[in-house]
Amino acid sequence: DAGVIQSPRHEVTEMGQEVTLRCKPISGHDYLFWYRQTMMRGLELLIYFNNNVPIDDSGMPEDRFSAKMPNASFSTLKIQPSEPRDSAVYFCASSQRTDLYGYTFGSGTRLTVV
Amino acid sequence: GDSVTQMEGPVTLSEEAFLTINCTYTATGYPSLFWYVQYPGEGLQLLLKATKADDKGSNKGFEATYRKETTSFHLEKGSVQVSDSAVYFCALPRIQGAQKLVFGQGTRLTINP
């Protein structure tokens, strides 16, 4: 299994531009999570899905952020318009039974907004 | 909901030293407990876990015992290597049986040769 695959690994964009981050979870994993990591705030859960349905989006910072999961093998996190304070590493993770096995994380997307 | 408190870092040790990173939790019932490790520039990886009280998880020379009496899950290694330099996170489900994890703030470990 290739694990959780995220793209791109690095993204540099100008303030005001739209940014789309992509994630392919492990096949058979019913849960998908989007996290943001910064030095100041540590790991923050943004949103998670179960069977492609958003369950909890209370961590999404504001309306500029949106996430979708059109099918079991693909999810996107979109920021429009982007701002410098969105600069962070964004992680996607998936799980089958978190309470027993935990998550598997992707390698992350390092986003820099200039 | 459940929560976890980790030892504050950073922690700096010399190679071959003994390592302990403390983790205590607050939980209803006996949820699974996890340690994750994040190497520089990478995502978090599951290091070890324990799914019930008194279980010991182990991997790569690291160990942690699920102690319900002290509500702790301290991470230990008898002889650390430079390659163990990373950030370590303790975690548990938000509530028992939940699919969302709660993470500690992370402990940065640096091992000097």
PDB file of C-alpha atoms in Angstrom:
ATOM      1  CA  ASP A   1       0.000   0.000   0.000  1.00  0.00           C
ATOM      2  CA  ALA A   2       1.327   3.425  -0.964  1.00  0.00           C
ATOM      3  CA  GLY A   3      -0.004   5.061   2.169  1.00  0.00           C
ATOM      4  CA  VAL A   4      -1.799   8.399   2.262  1.00  0.00           C
ATOM      5  CA  ILE A   5      -0.731  10.474  -0.720  1.00  0.00           C
ATOM      6  CA  GLN A   6      -0.768  14.248  -0.665  1.00  0.00           C
ATOM      7  CA  SER A   7      -0.001  16.708  -3.408  1.00  0.00           C
ATOM      8  CA  PRO A   8       1.709  18.988  -3.941  1.00  0.00           C
ATOM      9  CA  ARG A   9       4.517  18.612  -1.384  1.00  0.00           C
ATOM     10  CA  HIS A  10       5.282  22.296  -1.550  1.00  0.00           C
ATOM     11  CA  GLU A  11       3.175  25.208  -2.718  1.00  0.00           C
ATOM     12  CA  VAL A  12       4.164  28.833  -2.906  1.00  0.00           C
ATOM     13  CA  THR A  13       1.462  31.261  -3.902  1.00  0.00           C
ATOM     14  CA  GLU A  14       0.694  34.930  -3.782  1.00  0.00           C
ATOM     15  CA  MET A  15      -1.797  36.424  -1.397  1.00  0.00           C
ATOM     16  CA  GLY A  16      -5.284  36.403  -2.867  1.00  0.00           C
ATOM     17  CA  GLN A  17      -4.761  33.366  -5.052  1.00  0.00           C
ATOM     18  CA  GLU A  18      -6.752  30.159  -4.782  1.00  0.00           C
ATOM     19  CA  VAL A  19      -4.909  27.132  -3.428  1.00  0.00           C
ATOM     20  CA  THR A  20      -6.050  23.532  -3.710  1.00  0.00           C
ATOM     21  CA  LEU A  21      -4.473  20.739  -1.701  1.00  0.00           C
ATOM     22  CA  ARG A  22      -5.139  17.124  -2.590  1.00  0.00           C
ATOM     23  CA  CYS A  23      -5.271  13.876  -0.688  1.00  0.00           C
ATOM     24  CA  LYS A  24      -5.698  10.220  -1.577  1.00  0.00           C
ATOM     25  CA  PRO A  25      -6.472   8.109   1.512  1.00  0.00           C
ATOM     26  CA  ILE A  26      -5.589   4.481   2.018  1.00  0.00           C
ATOM     27  CA  SER A  27      -8.045   2.207   0.278  1.00  0.00           C
ATOM     28  CA  GLY A  28     -10.622   0.834   2.718  1.00  0.00           C
ATOM     29  CA  HIS A  29     -10.191   3.623   5.233  1.00  0.00           C
ATOM     30  CA  ASP A  30     -13.569   5.171   5.973  1.00  0.00           C
ATOM     31  CA  TYR A  31     -12.325   8.256   7.798  1.00  0.00           C
ATOM     32  CA  LEU A  32     -10.341  11.143   6.395  1.00  0.00           C
ATOM     33  CA  PHE A  33      -8.935  14.043   8.394  1.00  0.00           C
ATOM     34  CA  TRP A  34      -7.375  17.369   7.440  1.00  0.00           C
ATOM     35  CA  TYR A  35      -4.927  18.960   9.905  1.00  0.00           C
ATOM     36  CA  ARG A  36      -2.896  22.139   9.893  1.00  0.00           C
ATOM     37  CA  GLN A  37       0.420  22.418  11.733  1.00  0.00           C
ATOM     38  CA  THR A  38       2.179  25.629  12.690  1.00  0.00           C
ATOM     39  CA  MET A  39       4.824  26.467  15.265  1.00  0.00           C
ATOM     40  CA  MET A  40       2.457  28.787  17.084  1.00  0.00           C
ATOM     41  CA  ARG A  41      -0.645  26.609  17.227  1.00  0.00           C
ATOM     42  CA  GLY A  42       0.700  23.095  16.830  1.00  0.00           C
ATOM     43  CA  LEU A  43      -1.609  20.526  15.239  1.00  0.00           C
ATOM     44  CA  GLU A  44      -5.154  21.680  14.537  1.00  0.00           C
ATOM     45  CA  LEU A  45      -7.926  19.480  13.191  1.00  0.00           C
ATOM     46  CA  LEU A  46      -9.731  21.349  10.437  1.00  0.00           C
ATOM     47  CA  ILE A  47     -12.355  18.860   9.268  1.00  0.00           C
ATOM     48  CA  TYR A  48     -13.017  15.171   9.027  1.00  0.00           C
ATOM     49  CA  PHE A  49     -15.136  12.912   6.844  1.00  0.00           C
ATOM     50  CA  ASN A  50     -16.752   9.541   7.326  1.00  0.00           C
ATOM     51  CA  ASN A  51     -17.720   7.654   4.176  1.00  0.00           C
ATOM     52  CA  ASN A  52     -17.208  10.861   2.170  1.00  0.00           C
ATOM     53  CA  VAL A  53     -19.576  12.872   4.361  1.00  0.00           C
ATOM     54  CA  PRO A  54     -18.228  15.795   6.421  1.00  0.00           C
ATOM     55  CA  ILE A  55     -18.808  15.021  10.100  1.00  0.00           C
ATOM     56  CA  ASP A  56     -17.119  17.867  11.927  1.00  0.00           C
ATOM     57  CA  ASP A  57     -15.900  21.068  10.307  1.00  0.00           C
ATOM     58  CA  SER A  58     -15.737  23.131  13.476  1.00  0.00           C
ATOM     59  CA  GLY A  59     -12.004  23.588  13.042  1.00  0.00           C
ATOM     60  CA  MET A  60     -12.218  25.249   9.651  1.00  0.00           C
ATOM     61  CA  PRO A  61     -10.887  28.751  10.310  1.00  0.00           C
ATOM     62  CA  GLU A  62     -13.307  30.741   8.195  1.00  0.00           C
ATOM     63  CA  ASP A  63     -15.287  30.771   5.002  1.00  0.00           C
ATOM     64  CA  ARG A  64     -12.156  31.035   2.930  1.00  0.00           C
ATOM     65  CA  PHE A  65     -11.526  27.372   3.657  1.00  0.00           C
ATOM     66  CA  SER A  66     -13.569  24.575   2.115  1.00  0.00           C
ATOM     67  CA  ALA A  67     -13.094  20.820   1.852  1.00  0.00           C
ATOM     68  CA  LYS A  68     -14.710  18.183  -0.291  1.00  0.00           C
ATOM     69  CA  MET A  69     -14.591  14.445  -0.654  1.00  0.00           C
ATOM     70  CA  PRO A  70     -16.314  13.532  -3.921  1.00  0.00           C
ATOM     71  CA  ASN A  71     -15.448   9.845  -3.591  1.00  0.00           C
ATOM     72  CA  ALA A  72     -13.701   7.397  -1.285  1.00  0.00           C
ATOM     73  CA  SER A  73     -10.302   7.883  -2.893  1.00  0.00           C
ATOM     74  CA  PHE A  74      -9.973  11.646  -3.140  1.00  0.00           C
ATOM     75  CA  SER A  75     -10.337  14.768  -1.046  1.00  0.00           C
ATOM     76  CA  THR A  76      -9.451  18.417  -1.540  1.00  0.00           C
ATOM     77  CA  LEU A  77      -8.867  21.340   0.785  1.00  0.00           C
ATOM     78  CA  LYS A  78      -9.288  24.693  -0.887  1.00  0.00           C
ATOM     79  CA  ILE A  79      -8.330  28.133   0.336  1.00  0.00           C
ATOM     80  CA  GLN A  80      -9.771  31.078  -1.539  1.00  0.00           C
ATOM     81  CA  PRO A  81      -8.491  33.741  -1.251  1.00  0.00           C
ATOM     82  CA  SER A  82      -5.251  32.756   0.448  1.00  0.00           C
ATOM     83  CA  GLU A  83      -3.561  34.972   3.040  1.00  0.00           C
ATOM     84  CA  PRO A  84      -0.028  34.951   4.514  1.00  0.00           C
ATOM     85  CA  ARG A  85      -1.381  33.668   7.843  1.00  0.00           C
ATOM     86  CA  ASP A  86      -2.495  30.498   6.056  1.00  0.00           C
ATOM     87  CA  SER A  87       1.162  29.526   5.658  1.00  0.00           C
ATOM     88  CA  ALA A  88       1.533  26.170   7.390  1.00  0.00           C
ATOM     89  CA  VAL A  89       1.985  22.472   6.773  1.00  0.00           C
ATOM     90  CA  TYR A  90      -1.294  20.783   5.932  1.00  0.00           C
ATOM     91  CA  PHE A  91      -1.645  17.093   6.661  1.00  0.00           C
ATOM     92  CA  CYS A  92      -4.191  14.608   5.513  1.00  0.00           C
ATOM     93  CA  ALA A  93      -4.738  11.400   7.504  1.00  0.00           C
ATOM     94  CA  SER A  94      -6.998   8.410   7.104  1.00  0.00           C
ATOM     95  CA  SER A  95      -8.148   5.615   9.367  1.00  0.00           C
ATOM     96  CA  GLN A  96     -10.232   2.475   9.454  1.00  0.00           C
ATOM     97  CA  ARG A  97     -10.792   2.223  13.196  1.00  0.00           C
ATOM     98  CA  THR A  98      -9.045   5.135  14.888  1.00  0.00           C
ATOM     99  CA  ASP A  99      -9.885   3.864  18.348  1.00  0.00           C
ATOM    100  CA  LEU A 100      -7.938   0.669  17.666  1.00  0.00           C
ATOM    101  CA  TYR A 101      -5.372   1.530  15.005  1.00  0.00           C
ATOM    102  CA  GLY A 102      -4.938   5.296  15.064  1.00  0.00           C
ATOM    103  CA  TYR A 103      -4.411   7.349  11.925  1.00  0.00           C
ATOM    104  CA  THR A 104      -2.048   7.064   8.985  1.00  0.00           C
ATOM    105  CA  PHE A 105      -0.752  10.489   7.984  1.00  0.00           C
ATOM    106  CA  GLY A 106       0.418  11.722   4.617  1.00  0.00           C
ATOM    107  CA  SER A 107       3.717  13.543   4.176  1.00  0.00           C
ATOM    108  CA  GLY A 108       2.022  16.916   4.168  1.00  0.00           C
ATOM    109  CA  THR A 109       1.860  19.967   1.941  1.00  0.00           C
ATOM    110  CA  ARG A 110       3.983  22.919   2.977  1.00  0.00           C
ATOM    111  CA  LEU A 111       2.070  26.027   1.952  1.00  0.00           C
ATOM    112  CA  THR A 112       3.727  29.423   1.782  1.00  0.00           C
ATOM    113  CA  VAL A 113       1.594  32.451   0.967  1.00  0.00           C
ATOM    114  CA  VAL A 114       3.626  35.539   0.113  1.00  0.00           C
TER     115      VAL A 114
ATOM    116  CA  GLY B   1     -14.035  15.004  26.419  1.00  0.00           C
ATOM    117  CA  ASP B   2     -10.807  13.150  26.926  1.00  0.00           C
ATOM    118  CA  SER B   3      -7.505  14.998  26.961  1.00  0.00           C
ATOM    119  CA  VAL B   4      -3.770  14.398  27.125  1.00  0.00           C
ATOM    120  CA  THR B   5      -0.919  16.358  28.719  1.00  0.00           C
ATOM    121  CA  GLN B   6       2.652  15.900  27.602  1.00  0.00           C
ATOM    122  CA  MET B   7       5.950  16.816  29.127  1.00  0.00           C
ATOM    123  CA  GLU B   8       7.092  20.145  27.798  1.00  0.00           C
ATOM    124  CA  GLY B   9      10.194  20.261  25.707  1.00  0.00           C
ATOM    125  CA  PRO B  10      12.564  20.675  24.213  1.00  0.00           C
ATOM    126  CA  VAL B  11      14.530  17.740  25.562  1.00  0.00           C
ATOM    127  CA  THR B  12      18.220  17.415  24.732  1.00  0.00           C
ATOM    128  CA  LEU B  13      20.178  14.278  25.526  1.00  0.00           C
ATOM    129  CA  SER B  14      23.473  12.708  24.621  1.00  0.00           C
ATOM    130  CA  GLU B  15      23.636   9.567  22.534  1.00  0.00           C
ATOM    131  CA  GLU B  16      23.090   6.356  24.561  1.00  0.00           C
ATOM    132  CA  ALA B  17      21.250   8.214  27.340  1.00  0.00           C
ATOM    133  CA  PHE B  18      17.994   6.938  28.832  1.00  0.00           C
ATOM    134  CA  LEU B  19      14.874   8.685  27.616  1.00  0.00           C
ATOM    135  CA  THR B  20      11.541   9.311  29.308  1.00  0.00           C
ATOM    136  CA  ILE B  21       8.846  11.542  27.853  1.00  0.00           C
ATOM    137  CA  ASN B  22       5.880  11.877  30.182  1.00  0.00           C
ATOM    138  CA  CYS B  23       2.283  11.666  29.068  1.00  0.00           C
ATOM    139  CA  THR B  24      -0.769  11.718  31.310  1.00  0.00           C
ATOM    140  CA  TYR B  25      -4.362  11.549  30.202  1.00  0.00           C
ATOM    141  CA  THR B  26      -7.887  12.247  31.331  1.00  0.00           C
ATOM    142  CA  ALA B  27     -10.444   9.796  30.033  1.00  0.00           C
ATOM    143  CA  THR B  28     -13.772   8.203  30.666  1.00  0.00           C
ATOM    144  CA  GLY B  29     -13.212   4.492  30.475  1.00  0.00           C
ATOM    145  CA  TYR B  30     -10.068   2.965  29.021  1.00  0.00           C
ATOM    146  CA  PRO B  31      -9.441   4.239  25.505  1.00  0.00           C
ATOM    147  CA  SER B  32      -6.531   3.163  23.343  1.00  0.00           C
ATOM    148  CA  LEU B  33      -3.379   5.257  23.753  1.00  0.00           C
ATOM    149  CA  PHE B  34      -0.891   6.146  21.029  1.00  0.00           C
ATOM    150  CA  TRP B  35       2.560   7.618  20.542  1.00  0.00           C
ATOM    151  CA  TYR B  36       3.359   9.248  17.233  1.00  0.00           C
ATOM    152  CA  VAL B  37       6.742  10.461  15.997  1.00  0.00           C
ATOM    153  CA  GLN B  38       7.411  13.227  13.492  1.00  0.00           C
ATOM    154  CA  TYR B  39      10.859  13.365  11.897  1.00  0.00           C
ATOM    155  CA  PRO B  40      11.979  16.660  10.333  1.00  0.00           C
ATOM    156  CA  GLY B  41      10.083  17.445   7.148  1.00  0.00           C
ATOM    157  CA  GLU B  42       7.796  14.431   7.439  1.00  0.00           C
ATOM    158  CA  GLY B  43       4.295  13.562   8.564  1.00  0.00           C
ATOM    159  CA  LEU B  44       3.440  11.918  11.850  1.00  0.00           C
ATOM    160  CA  GLN B  45       4.025   8.185  12.058  1.00  0.00           C
ATOM    161  CA  LEU B  46       2.501   5.797  14.538  1.00  0.00           C
ATOM    162  CA  LEU B  47       5.305   4.683  16.830  1.00  0.00           C
ATOM    163  CA  LEU B  48       3.437   2.408  19.225  1.00  0.00           C
ATOM    164  CA  LYS B  49       0.082   1.889  20.855  1.00  0.00           C
ATOM    165  CA  ALA B  50      -1.706   0.143  23.702  1.00  0.00           C
ATOM    166  CA  THR B  51      -5.356  -0.762  23.397  1.00  0.00           C
ATOM    167  CA  LYS B  52      -6.161  -1.685  26.985  1.00  0.00           C
ATOM    168  CA  ALA B  53      -5.015  -1.028  30.510  1.00  0.00           C
ATOM    169  CA  ASP B  54      -1.724  -2.661  31.551  1.00  0.00           C
ATOM    170  CA  ASP B  55      -0.754  -3.293  27.930  1.00  0.00           C
ATOM    171  CA  LYS B  56       2.773  -2.418  26.850  1.00  0.00           C
ATOM    172  CA  GLY B  57       3.368  -1.051  23.385  1.00  0.00           C
ATOM    173  CA  SER B  58       6.829  -1.301  21.857  1.00  0.00           C
ATOM    174  CA  ASN B  59       8.599  -0.476  18.615  1.00  0.00           C
ATOM    175  CA  LYS B  60      12.132   0.502  17.507  1.00  0.00           C
ATOM    176  CA  GLY B  61      13.419   0.140  21.068  1.00  0.00           C
ATOM    177  CA  PHE B  62      10.746   2.445  22.482  1.00  0.00           C
ATOM    178  CA  GLU B  63       8.245   1.257  25.071  1.00  0.00           C
ATOM    179  CA  ALA B  64       5.195   2.653  26.850  1.00  0.00           C
ATOM    180  CA  THR B  65       2.942   0.999  29.415  1.00  0.00           C
ATOM    181  CA  TYR B  66      -0.737   1.863  29.794  1.00  0.00           C
ATOM    182  CA  ARG B  67      -1.072   2.535  33.529  1.00  0.00           C
ATOM    183  CA  LYS B  68      -4.645   3.190  34.591  1.00  0.00           C
ATOM    184  CA  GLU B  69      -3.687   3.733  38.248  1.00  0.00           C
ATOM    185  CA  THR B  70      -1.611   6.779  37.392  1.00  0.00           C
ATOM    186  CA  THR B  71      -3.423   7.590  34.100  1.00  0.00           C
ATOM    187  CA  SER B  72      -0.083   7.653  32.341  1.00  0.00           C
ATOM    188  CA  PHE B  73       1.527   6.381  29.156  1.00  0.00           C
ATOM    189  CA  HIS B  74       5.153   7.486  29.438  1.00  0.00           C
ATOM    190  CA  LEU B  75       7.461   6.847  26.500  1.00  0.00           C
ATOM    191  CA  GLU B  76      10.855   5.294  27.317  1.00  0.00           C
ATOM    192  CA  LYS B  77      13.960   4.143  25.503  1.00  0.00           C
ATOM    193  CA  GLY B  78      17.011   2.693  27.129  1.00  0.00           C
ATOM    194  CA  SER B  79      19.669   4.070  24.780  1.00  0.00           C
ATOM    195  CA  VAL B  80      18.827   6.843  22.351  1.00  0.00           C
ATOM    196  CA  GLN B  81      20.513   7.486  19.018  1.00  0.00           C
ATOM    197  CA  VAL B  82      20.992  10.639  17.002  1.00  0.00           C
ATOM    198  CA  SER B  83      18.406   9.275  14.566  1.00  0.00           C
ATOM    199  CA  ASP B  84      15.766   9.445  17.340  1.00  0.00           C
ATOM    200  CA  SER B  85      15.807  13.236  17.127  1.00  0.00           C
ATOM    201  CA  ALA B  86      12.209  14.151  16.309  1.00  0.00           C
ATOM    202  CA  VAL B  87       8.988  15.479  17.809  1.00  0.00           C
ATOM    203  CA  TYR B  88       6.924  12.963  19.802  1.00  0.00           C
ATOM    204  CA  PHE B  89       3.157  13.201  20.292  1.00  0.00           C
ATOM    205  CA  CYS B  90       0.953  11.347  22.738  1.00  0.00           C
ATOM    206  CA  ALA B  91      -2.670  10.842  21.609  1.00  0.00           C
ATOM    207  CA  LEU B  92      -5.979   9.208  22.480  1.00  0.00           C
ATOM    208  CA  PRO B  93      -9.456   9.187  20.984  1.00  0.00           C
ATOM    209  CA  ARG B  94     -11.566  12.238  21.771  1.00  0.00           C
ATOM    210  CA  ILE B  95     -13.902   9.988  23.727  1.00  0.00           C
ATOM    211  CA  GLN B  96     -13.733   6.238  24.056  1.00  0.00           C
ATOM    212  CA  GLY B  97     -14.652   4.643  20.759  1.00  0.00           C
ATOM    213  CA  ALA B  98     -14.424   7.946  18.872  1.00  0.00           C
ATOM    214  CA  GLN B  99     -12.666   8.155  15.550  1.00  0.00           C
ATOM    215  CA  LYS B 100     -11.043  11.547  16.195  1.00  0.00           C
ATOM    216  CA  LEU B 101      -7.742  11.717  18.092  1.00  0.00           C
ATOM    217  CA  VAL B 102      -6.711  14.316  20.638  1.00  0.00           C
ATOM    218  CA  PHE B 103      -2.977  15.062  20.522  1.00  0.00           C
ATOM    219  CA  GLY B 104      -0.630  16.392  23.130  1.00  0.00           C
ATOM    220  CA  GLN B 105       1.358  19.476  22.241  1.00  0.00           C
ATOM    221  CA  GLY B 106       4.391  17.465  21.204  1.00  0.00           C
ATOM    222  CA  THR B 107       7.845  17.124  22.750  1.00  0.00           C
ATOM    223  CA  ARG B 108      10.859  17.985  20.648  1.00  0.00           C
ATOM    224  CA  LEU B 109      13.783  15.640  21.289  1.00  0.00           C
ATOM    225  CA  THR B 110      17.330  16.366  20.182  1.00  0.00           C
ATOM    226  CA  ILE B 111      20.074  13.782  20.584  1.00  0.00           C
ATOM    227  CA  ASN B 112      23.663  14.998  20.430  1.00  0.00           C
ATOM    228  CA  PRO B 113      26.474  12.671  19.341  1.00  0.00           C
TER     229      PRO B 113
END
